[in-house]
Coordinates of C-alpha atoms in Angstrom, one line a residue:
X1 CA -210.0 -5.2 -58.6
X2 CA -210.6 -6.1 -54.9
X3 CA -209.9 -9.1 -53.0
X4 CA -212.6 -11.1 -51.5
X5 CA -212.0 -11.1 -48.0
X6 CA -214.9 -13.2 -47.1
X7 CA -212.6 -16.6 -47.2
X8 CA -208.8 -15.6 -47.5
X9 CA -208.0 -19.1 -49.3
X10 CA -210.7 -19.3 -51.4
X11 CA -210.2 -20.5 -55.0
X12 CA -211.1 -17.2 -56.3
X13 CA -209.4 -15.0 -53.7
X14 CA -206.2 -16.8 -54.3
X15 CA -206.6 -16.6 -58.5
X16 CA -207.0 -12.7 -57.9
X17 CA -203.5 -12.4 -56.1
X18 CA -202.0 -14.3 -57.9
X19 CA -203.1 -12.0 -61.2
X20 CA -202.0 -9.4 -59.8
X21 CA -198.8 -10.9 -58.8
X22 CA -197.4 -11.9 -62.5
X23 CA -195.4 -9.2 -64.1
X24 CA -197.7 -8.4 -66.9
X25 CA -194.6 -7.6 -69.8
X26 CA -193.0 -11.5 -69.1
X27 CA -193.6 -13.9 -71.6
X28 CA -194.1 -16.8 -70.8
X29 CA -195.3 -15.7 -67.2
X30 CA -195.6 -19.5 -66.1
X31 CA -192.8 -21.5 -67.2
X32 CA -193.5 -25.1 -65.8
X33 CA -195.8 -26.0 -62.9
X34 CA -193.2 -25.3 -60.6
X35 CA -193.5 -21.3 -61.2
X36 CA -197.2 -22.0 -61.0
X37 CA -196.8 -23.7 -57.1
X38 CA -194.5 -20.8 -56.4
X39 CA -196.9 -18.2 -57.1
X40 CA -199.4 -19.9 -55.3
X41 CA -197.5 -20.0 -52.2
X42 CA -196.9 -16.2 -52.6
X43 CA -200.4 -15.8 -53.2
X44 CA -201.1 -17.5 -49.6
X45 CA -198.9 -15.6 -48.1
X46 CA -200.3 -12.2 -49.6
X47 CA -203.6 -13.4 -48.2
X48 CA -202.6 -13.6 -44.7
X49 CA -201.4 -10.0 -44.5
X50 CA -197.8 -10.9 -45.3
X51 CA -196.2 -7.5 -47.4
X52 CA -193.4 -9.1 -49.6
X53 CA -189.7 -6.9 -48.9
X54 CA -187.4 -8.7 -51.1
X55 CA -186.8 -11.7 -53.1
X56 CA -183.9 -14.1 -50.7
X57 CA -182.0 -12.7 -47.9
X58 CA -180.3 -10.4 -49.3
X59 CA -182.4 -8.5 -52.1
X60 CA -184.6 -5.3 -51.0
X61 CA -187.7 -4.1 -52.4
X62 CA -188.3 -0.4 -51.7
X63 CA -191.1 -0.1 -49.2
X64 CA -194.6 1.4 -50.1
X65 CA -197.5 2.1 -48.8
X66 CA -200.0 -0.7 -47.9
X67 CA -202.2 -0.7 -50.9
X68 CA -205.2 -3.1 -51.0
X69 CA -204.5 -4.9 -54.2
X70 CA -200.7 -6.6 -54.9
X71 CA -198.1 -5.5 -56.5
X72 CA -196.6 -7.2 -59.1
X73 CA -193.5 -9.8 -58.7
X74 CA -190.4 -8.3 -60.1
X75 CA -188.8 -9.7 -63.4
X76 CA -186.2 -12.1 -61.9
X77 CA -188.6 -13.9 -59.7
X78 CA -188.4 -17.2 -61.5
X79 CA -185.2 -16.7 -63.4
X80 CA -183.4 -19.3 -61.6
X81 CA -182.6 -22.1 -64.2
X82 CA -183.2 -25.0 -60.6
X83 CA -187.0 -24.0 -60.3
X84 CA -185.6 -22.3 -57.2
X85 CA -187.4 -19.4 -55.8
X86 CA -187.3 -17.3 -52.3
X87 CA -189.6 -14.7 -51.3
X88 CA -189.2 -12.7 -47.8
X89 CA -191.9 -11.3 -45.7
X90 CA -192.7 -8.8 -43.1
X91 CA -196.0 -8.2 -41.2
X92 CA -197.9 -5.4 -39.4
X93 CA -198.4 -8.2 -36.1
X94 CA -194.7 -9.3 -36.0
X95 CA -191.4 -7.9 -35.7
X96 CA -189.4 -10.6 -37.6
X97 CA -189.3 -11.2 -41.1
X98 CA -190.0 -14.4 -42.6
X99 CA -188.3 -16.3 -45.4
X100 CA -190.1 -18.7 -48.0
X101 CA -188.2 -21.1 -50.1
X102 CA -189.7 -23.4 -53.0
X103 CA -187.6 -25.6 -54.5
X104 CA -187.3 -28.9 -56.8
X105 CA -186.7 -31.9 -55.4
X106 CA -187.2 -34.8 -57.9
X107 CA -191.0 -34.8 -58.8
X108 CA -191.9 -32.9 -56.2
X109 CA -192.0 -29.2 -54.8
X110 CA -190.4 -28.6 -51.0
X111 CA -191.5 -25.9 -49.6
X112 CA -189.5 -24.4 -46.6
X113 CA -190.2 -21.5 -44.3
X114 CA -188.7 -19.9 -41.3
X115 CA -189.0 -17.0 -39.1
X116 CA -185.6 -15.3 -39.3
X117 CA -183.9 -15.3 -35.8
X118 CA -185.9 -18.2 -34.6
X119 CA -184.2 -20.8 -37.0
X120 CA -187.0 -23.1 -36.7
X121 CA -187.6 -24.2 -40.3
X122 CA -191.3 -25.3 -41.1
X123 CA -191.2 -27.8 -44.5
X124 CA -193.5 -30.3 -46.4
X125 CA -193.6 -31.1 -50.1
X126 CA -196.0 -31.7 -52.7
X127 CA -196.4 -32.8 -56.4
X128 CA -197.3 -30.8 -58.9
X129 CA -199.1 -32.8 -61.2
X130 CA -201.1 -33.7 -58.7
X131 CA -202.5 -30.2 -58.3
X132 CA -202.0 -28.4 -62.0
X133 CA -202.3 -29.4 -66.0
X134 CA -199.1 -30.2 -67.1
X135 CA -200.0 -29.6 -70.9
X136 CA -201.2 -25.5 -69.5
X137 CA -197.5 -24.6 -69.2
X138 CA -196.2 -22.5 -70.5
X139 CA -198.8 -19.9 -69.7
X140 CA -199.0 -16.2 -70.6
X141 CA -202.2 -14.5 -69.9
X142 CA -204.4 -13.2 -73.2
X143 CA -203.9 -9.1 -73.2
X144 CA -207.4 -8.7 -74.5
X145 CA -208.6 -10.4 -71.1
X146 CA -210.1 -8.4 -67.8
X147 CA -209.1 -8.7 -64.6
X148 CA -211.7 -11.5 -63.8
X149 CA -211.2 -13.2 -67.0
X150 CA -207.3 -13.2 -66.4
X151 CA -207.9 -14.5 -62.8
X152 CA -210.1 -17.3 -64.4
X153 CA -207.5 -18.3 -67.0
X154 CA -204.6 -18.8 -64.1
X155 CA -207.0 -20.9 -62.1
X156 CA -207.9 -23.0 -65.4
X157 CA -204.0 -24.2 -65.1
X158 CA -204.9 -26.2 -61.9
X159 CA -206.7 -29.5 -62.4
X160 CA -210.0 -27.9 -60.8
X161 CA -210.6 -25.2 -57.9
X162 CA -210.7 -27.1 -54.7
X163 CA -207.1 -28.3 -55.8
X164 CA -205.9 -24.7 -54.8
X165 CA -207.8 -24.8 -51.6
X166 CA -206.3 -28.4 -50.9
X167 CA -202.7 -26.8 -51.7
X168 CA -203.4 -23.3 -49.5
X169 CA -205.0 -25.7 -46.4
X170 CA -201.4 -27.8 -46.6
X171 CA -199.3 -24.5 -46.6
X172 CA -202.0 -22.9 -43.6
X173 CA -201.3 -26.4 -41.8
X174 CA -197.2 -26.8 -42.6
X175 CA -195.9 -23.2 -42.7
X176 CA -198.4 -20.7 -41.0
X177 CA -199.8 -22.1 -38.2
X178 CA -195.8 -23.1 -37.0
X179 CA -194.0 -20.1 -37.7
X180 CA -196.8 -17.5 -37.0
X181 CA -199.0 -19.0 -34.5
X182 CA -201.9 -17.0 -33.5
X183 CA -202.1 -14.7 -36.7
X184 CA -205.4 -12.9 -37.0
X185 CA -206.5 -11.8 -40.6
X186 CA -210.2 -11.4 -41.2
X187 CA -211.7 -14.5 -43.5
X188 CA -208.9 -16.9 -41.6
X189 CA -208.4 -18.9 -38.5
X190 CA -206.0 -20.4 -37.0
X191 CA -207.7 -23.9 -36.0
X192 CA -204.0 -25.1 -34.2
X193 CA -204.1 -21.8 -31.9
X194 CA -207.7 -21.7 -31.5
X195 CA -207.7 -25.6 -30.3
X196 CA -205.2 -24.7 -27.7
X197 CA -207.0 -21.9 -26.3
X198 CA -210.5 -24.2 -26.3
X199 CA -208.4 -26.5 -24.5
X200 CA -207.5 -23.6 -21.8
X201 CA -211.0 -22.8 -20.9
X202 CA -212.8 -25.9 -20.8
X203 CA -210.7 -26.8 -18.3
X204 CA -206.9 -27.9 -18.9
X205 CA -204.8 -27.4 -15.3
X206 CA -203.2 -24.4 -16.0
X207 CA -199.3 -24.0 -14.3
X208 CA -199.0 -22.8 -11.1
X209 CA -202.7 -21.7 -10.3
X210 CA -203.4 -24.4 -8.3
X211 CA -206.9 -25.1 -9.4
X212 CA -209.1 -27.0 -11.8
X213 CA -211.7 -25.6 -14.0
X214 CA -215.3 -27.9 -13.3
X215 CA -214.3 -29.2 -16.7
X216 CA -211.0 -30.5 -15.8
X217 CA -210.5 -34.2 -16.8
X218 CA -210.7 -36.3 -13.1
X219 CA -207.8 -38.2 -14.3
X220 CA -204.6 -37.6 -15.6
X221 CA -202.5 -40.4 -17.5
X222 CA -199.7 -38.2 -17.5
X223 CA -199.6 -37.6 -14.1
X224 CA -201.4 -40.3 -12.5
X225 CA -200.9 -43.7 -12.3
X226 CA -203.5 -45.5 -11.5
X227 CA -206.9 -46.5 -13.7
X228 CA -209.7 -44.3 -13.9
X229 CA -212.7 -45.9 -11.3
X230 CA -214.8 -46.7 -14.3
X231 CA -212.1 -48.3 -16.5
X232 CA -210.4 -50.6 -13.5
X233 CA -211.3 -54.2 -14.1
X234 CA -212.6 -56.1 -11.0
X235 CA -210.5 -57.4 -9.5
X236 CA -207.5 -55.9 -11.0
X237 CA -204.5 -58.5 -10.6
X238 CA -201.6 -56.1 -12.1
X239 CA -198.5 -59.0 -13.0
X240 CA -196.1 -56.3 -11.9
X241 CA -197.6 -55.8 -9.0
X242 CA -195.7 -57.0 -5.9
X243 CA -197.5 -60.2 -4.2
X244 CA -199.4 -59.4 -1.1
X245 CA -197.6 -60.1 2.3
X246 CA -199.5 -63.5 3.6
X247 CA -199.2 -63.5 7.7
X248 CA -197.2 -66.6 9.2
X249 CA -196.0 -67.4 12.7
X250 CA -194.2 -64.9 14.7
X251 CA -190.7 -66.2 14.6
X252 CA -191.3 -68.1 11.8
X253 CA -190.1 -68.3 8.2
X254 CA -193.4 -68.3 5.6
X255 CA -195.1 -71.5 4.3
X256 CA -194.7 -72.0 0.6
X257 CA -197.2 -70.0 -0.8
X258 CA -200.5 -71.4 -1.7
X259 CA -204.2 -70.1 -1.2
X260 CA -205.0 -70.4 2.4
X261 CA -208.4 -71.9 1.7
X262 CA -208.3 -73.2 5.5
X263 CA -207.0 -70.4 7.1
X264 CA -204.0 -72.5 8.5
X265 CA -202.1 -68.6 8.6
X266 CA -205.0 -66.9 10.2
X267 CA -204.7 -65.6 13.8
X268 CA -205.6 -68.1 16.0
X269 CA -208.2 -68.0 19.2
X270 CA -211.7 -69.2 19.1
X271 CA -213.0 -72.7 20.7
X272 CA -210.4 -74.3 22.9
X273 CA -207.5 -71.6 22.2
X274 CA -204.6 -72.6 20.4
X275 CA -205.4 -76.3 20.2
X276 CA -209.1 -77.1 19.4
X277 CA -210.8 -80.2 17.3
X278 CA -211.0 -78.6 14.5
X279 CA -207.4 -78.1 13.9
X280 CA -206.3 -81.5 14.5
X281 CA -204.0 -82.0 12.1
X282 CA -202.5 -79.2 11.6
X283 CA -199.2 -79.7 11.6
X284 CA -199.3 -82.5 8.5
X285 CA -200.1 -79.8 6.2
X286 CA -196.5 -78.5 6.1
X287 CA -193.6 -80.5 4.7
X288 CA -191.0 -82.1 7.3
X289 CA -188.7 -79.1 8.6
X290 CA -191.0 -77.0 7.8
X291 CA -194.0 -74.3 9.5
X292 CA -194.3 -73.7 13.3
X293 CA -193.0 -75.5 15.9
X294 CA -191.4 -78.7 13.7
X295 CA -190.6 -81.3 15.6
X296 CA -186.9 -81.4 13.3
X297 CA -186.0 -78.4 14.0
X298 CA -184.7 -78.9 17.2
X299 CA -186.8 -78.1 20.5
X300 CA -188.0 -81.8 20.8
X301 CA -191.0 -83.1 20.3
X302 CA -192.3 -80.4 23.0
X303 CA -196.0 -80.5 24.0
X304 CA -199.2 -80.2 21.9
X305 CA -198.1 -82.7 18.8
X306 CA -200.5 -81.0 15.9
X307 CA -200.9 -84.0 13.8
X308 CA -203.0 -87.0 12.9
X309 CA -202.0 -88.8 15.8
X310 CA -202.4 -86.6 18.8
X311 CA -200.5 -88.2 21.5
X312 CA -202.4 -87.8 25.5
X313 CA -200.2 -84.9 26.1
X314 CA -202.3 -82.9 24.0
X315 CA -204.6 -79.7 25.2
X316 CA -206.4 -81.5 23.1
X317 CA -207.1 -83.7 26.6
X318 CA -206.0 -81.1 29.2
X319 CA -202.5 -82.4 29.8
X320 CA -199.5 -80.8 30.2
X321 CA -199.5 -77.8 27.7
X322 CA -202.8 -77.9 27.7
X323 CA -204.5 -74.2 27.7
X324 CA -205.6 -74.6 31.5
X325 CA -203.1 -74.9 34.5
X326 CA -204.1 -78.4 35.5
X327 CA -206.7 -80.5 34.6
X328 CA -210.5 -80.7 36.3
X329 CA -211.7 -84.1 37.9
X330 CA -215.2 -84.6 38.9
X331 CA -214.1 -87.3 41.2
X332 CA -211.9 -84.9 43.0
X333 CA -213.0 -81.4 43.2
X334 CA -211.1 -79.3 44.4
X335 CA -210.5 -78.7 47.9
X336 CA -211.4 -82.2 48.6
X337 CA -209.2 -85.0 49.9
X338 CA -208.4 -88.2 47.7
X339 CA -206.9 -91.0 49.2
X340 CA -205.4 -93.5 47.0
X341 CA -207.1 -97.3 46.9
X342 CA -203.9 -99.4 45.4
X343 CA -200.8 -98.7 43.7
X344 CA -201.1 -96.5 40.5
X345 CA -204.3 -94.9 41.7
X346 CA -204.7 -91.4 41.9
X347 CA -206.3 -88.5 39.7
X348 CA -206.3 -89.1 36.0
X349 CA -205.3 -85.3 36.1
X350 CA -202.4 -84.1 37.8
X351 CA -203.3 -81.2 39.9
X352 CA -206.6 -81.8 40.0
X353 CA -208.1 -82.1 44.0
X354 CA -206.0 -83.0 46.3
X355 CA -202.8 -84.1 45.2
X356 CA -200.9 -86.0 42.6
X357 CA -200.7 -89.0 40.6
X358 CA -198.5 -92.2 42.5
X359 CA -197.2 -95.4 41.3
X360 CA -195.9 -95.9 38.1
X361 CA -197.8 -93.6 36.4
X362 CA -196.0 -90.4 38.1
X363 CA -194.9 -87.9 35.3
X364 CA -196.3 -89.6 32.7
X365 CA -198.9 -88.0 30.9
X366 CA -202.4 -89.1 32.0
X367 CA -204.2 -91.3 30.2
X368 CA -208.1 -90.7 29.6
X369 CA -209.3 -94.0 29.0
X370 CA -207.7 -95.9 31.7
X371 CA -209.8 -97.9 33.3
X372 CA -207.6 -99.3 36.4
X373 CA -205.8 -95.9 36.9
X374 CA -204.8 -92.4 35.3
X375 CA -202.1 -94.0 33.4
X376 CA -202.7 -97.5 32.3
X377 CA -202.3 -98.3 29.0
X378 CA -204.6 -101.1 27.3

């Protein structure tokens, strides 16, 4: 009889090994569904390519030629009284020999495989009743049956054929695609090796050629850590991002922070240089002892005063600090000579024209709205 070799884990395919696999003068050939999921495993294995060389570690079967149908199982196969069994394996694409292990567990059937000098043990379990008749076993195939018949009346044990496909894909997944990656057998494919390489030429970085394929991913999580430009929310506030630096006074310790809706920290120029109308004032948004130039930290009271109240020593009207040496007076331009009419008069500001204030307003600051003098107060 020859095996289909159109789909290697086919329902049919794998019946067909496993006929030919039984021992054909043991009675019962199937003791429990436990033999049954042994031989199936066997039969995936056979499927592959896999040429069996001895039953365990340590027993040898004499080697033959590669024929294309199975050879049969020999007696002792499942005379262990556990519902253990062990089959070894070489192949024609590997140098190592591989060892399968079925055993009971419970309800359930652990299967076990490794490569032997690797030591990397491949495992995953299964139920039996889940995947055969219980009231089939125990099984001996009818003598007066064919080959096809025979291989019909084994697959009759299993609750229906795509139950022996389900059980082959979980051994193809588990055991073959781990221990004997890259395996190539007409009618199967290895979907975990085939992925990898898919993933290799549509574009994955490959180490140390320093290039990208055009399919390359423009971001890498893994390496990257930023947002892709699609995916990064606008704006992004990140919590464990550090706060941004606000500018503050040279000299200076920074405000408490706040939004700086008025620009109170912005560089300052414009209109009427550092002192100017529009930031009259200033100096009542921070709290006593506190942003440029307080009047408690020590320095005085110093020129420019900066809140509600400007006093007349402010460049706010050209005296001293002010941001012009000197003050302008149209009634004494400069060059020209200003004598004084009575006591107190002079220029309403200093260093205006020709000379200085007199009286009792000298070295006091000027006074704009005098009206007998630069300095009288009303």
């Amino acid at each position: 009889m020859s095996i289909n070799t159109g789909n290697v884990f086919s329902a049919m395919n794998l019946s067909e090994y496993m006929y030919q696999s039984l021992p054909k003068e043991s009675s019962p050939q199937l003791k429990n569904p436990y033999d049954a999921i042994a031989l199936l495993s066997h039969a995936c294995m056979l499927a592959v390519g896999f040429r069996l060389v001895g039953l365990g570690e340590d027993h040898k079967i004499e080697a033959t030629i590669d024929l294309p149908d199975a050879q049969p199982l020999p007696k002792q196969w499942n005379s262990s009284t556990s519902d253990d069994y062990a089959f070894r394996y070489a192949h024609s694409q590997s140098a190592l020999q591989y060892l399968l292990k079925i055993g009971r567990l419970g309800s359930k059937a652990v299967i076990n495989c490794l490569a032997i000098g690797d030591d990397k043990v491949r495992t995953f379990d299964l139920k039996p009743k889940e995947f055969l008749t219980e009231s089939s076993f125990p099984f001996t195939m009818p003598s007066s049956e064919g080959a096809n018949e025979a291989a019909l009346s084994i697959r009759k044990n299993f609750i229906s054929a795509g139950r022996i496909t389900d059980a082959a894909s979980l051994l193809k997944i588990h055991i073959l695609q781990k221990v004997a990656p890259g395996l190539q057998k007409e009618g199967y494919e290895d979907s975990a090796h085939a992925a990898s390489q898919n993933r290799e030429e549509n574009g994955a970085r490959r180490p140390g050629s320093g290039q990208e394929t055009a399919g390359a991913p423009a971001h890498d999580p893994l390496r990257e850590d930023r947002l892709p430009p699609l995916a990064q929310p606008r704006p992004y506030n990140d919590p464990l991002a550090a706060e941004p630096r606000r500018p503050y006074p040279a000299g200076d310790f920074p405000p408490p922070g706040f939004e700086d809706e008025y620009e109170v920290n912005g560089p300052r120029g414009g209109i009427g240089g550092e002192r100017r109308p529009l930031n009259i004032g200033e100096r009542d948004l921070y709290p006593p002892g506190l942003g440029p130039h307080d009047p408690l930290r020590g320095g005085g009271f110093g020129p420019g005063g900066g809140g509600m109240n400007p006093t007349f020593d402010d460049p706010l009207f050209g005296g001293r600090g002010g941001g012009r040496a000197g003050g302008y007076n149209a009634q004494v331009p400069p060059g020209a000579r200003y004598d004084p009419i009575g006591p107190g008069d002079g220029p309403r500001f200093p260093g205006g024209g020709g000379g200085g204030g007199g009286g009792f307003g000298a070295g006091a600051p000027p006074n704009p709205f005098g009206g007998f003098g630069g300095n009288d107060f009303i």
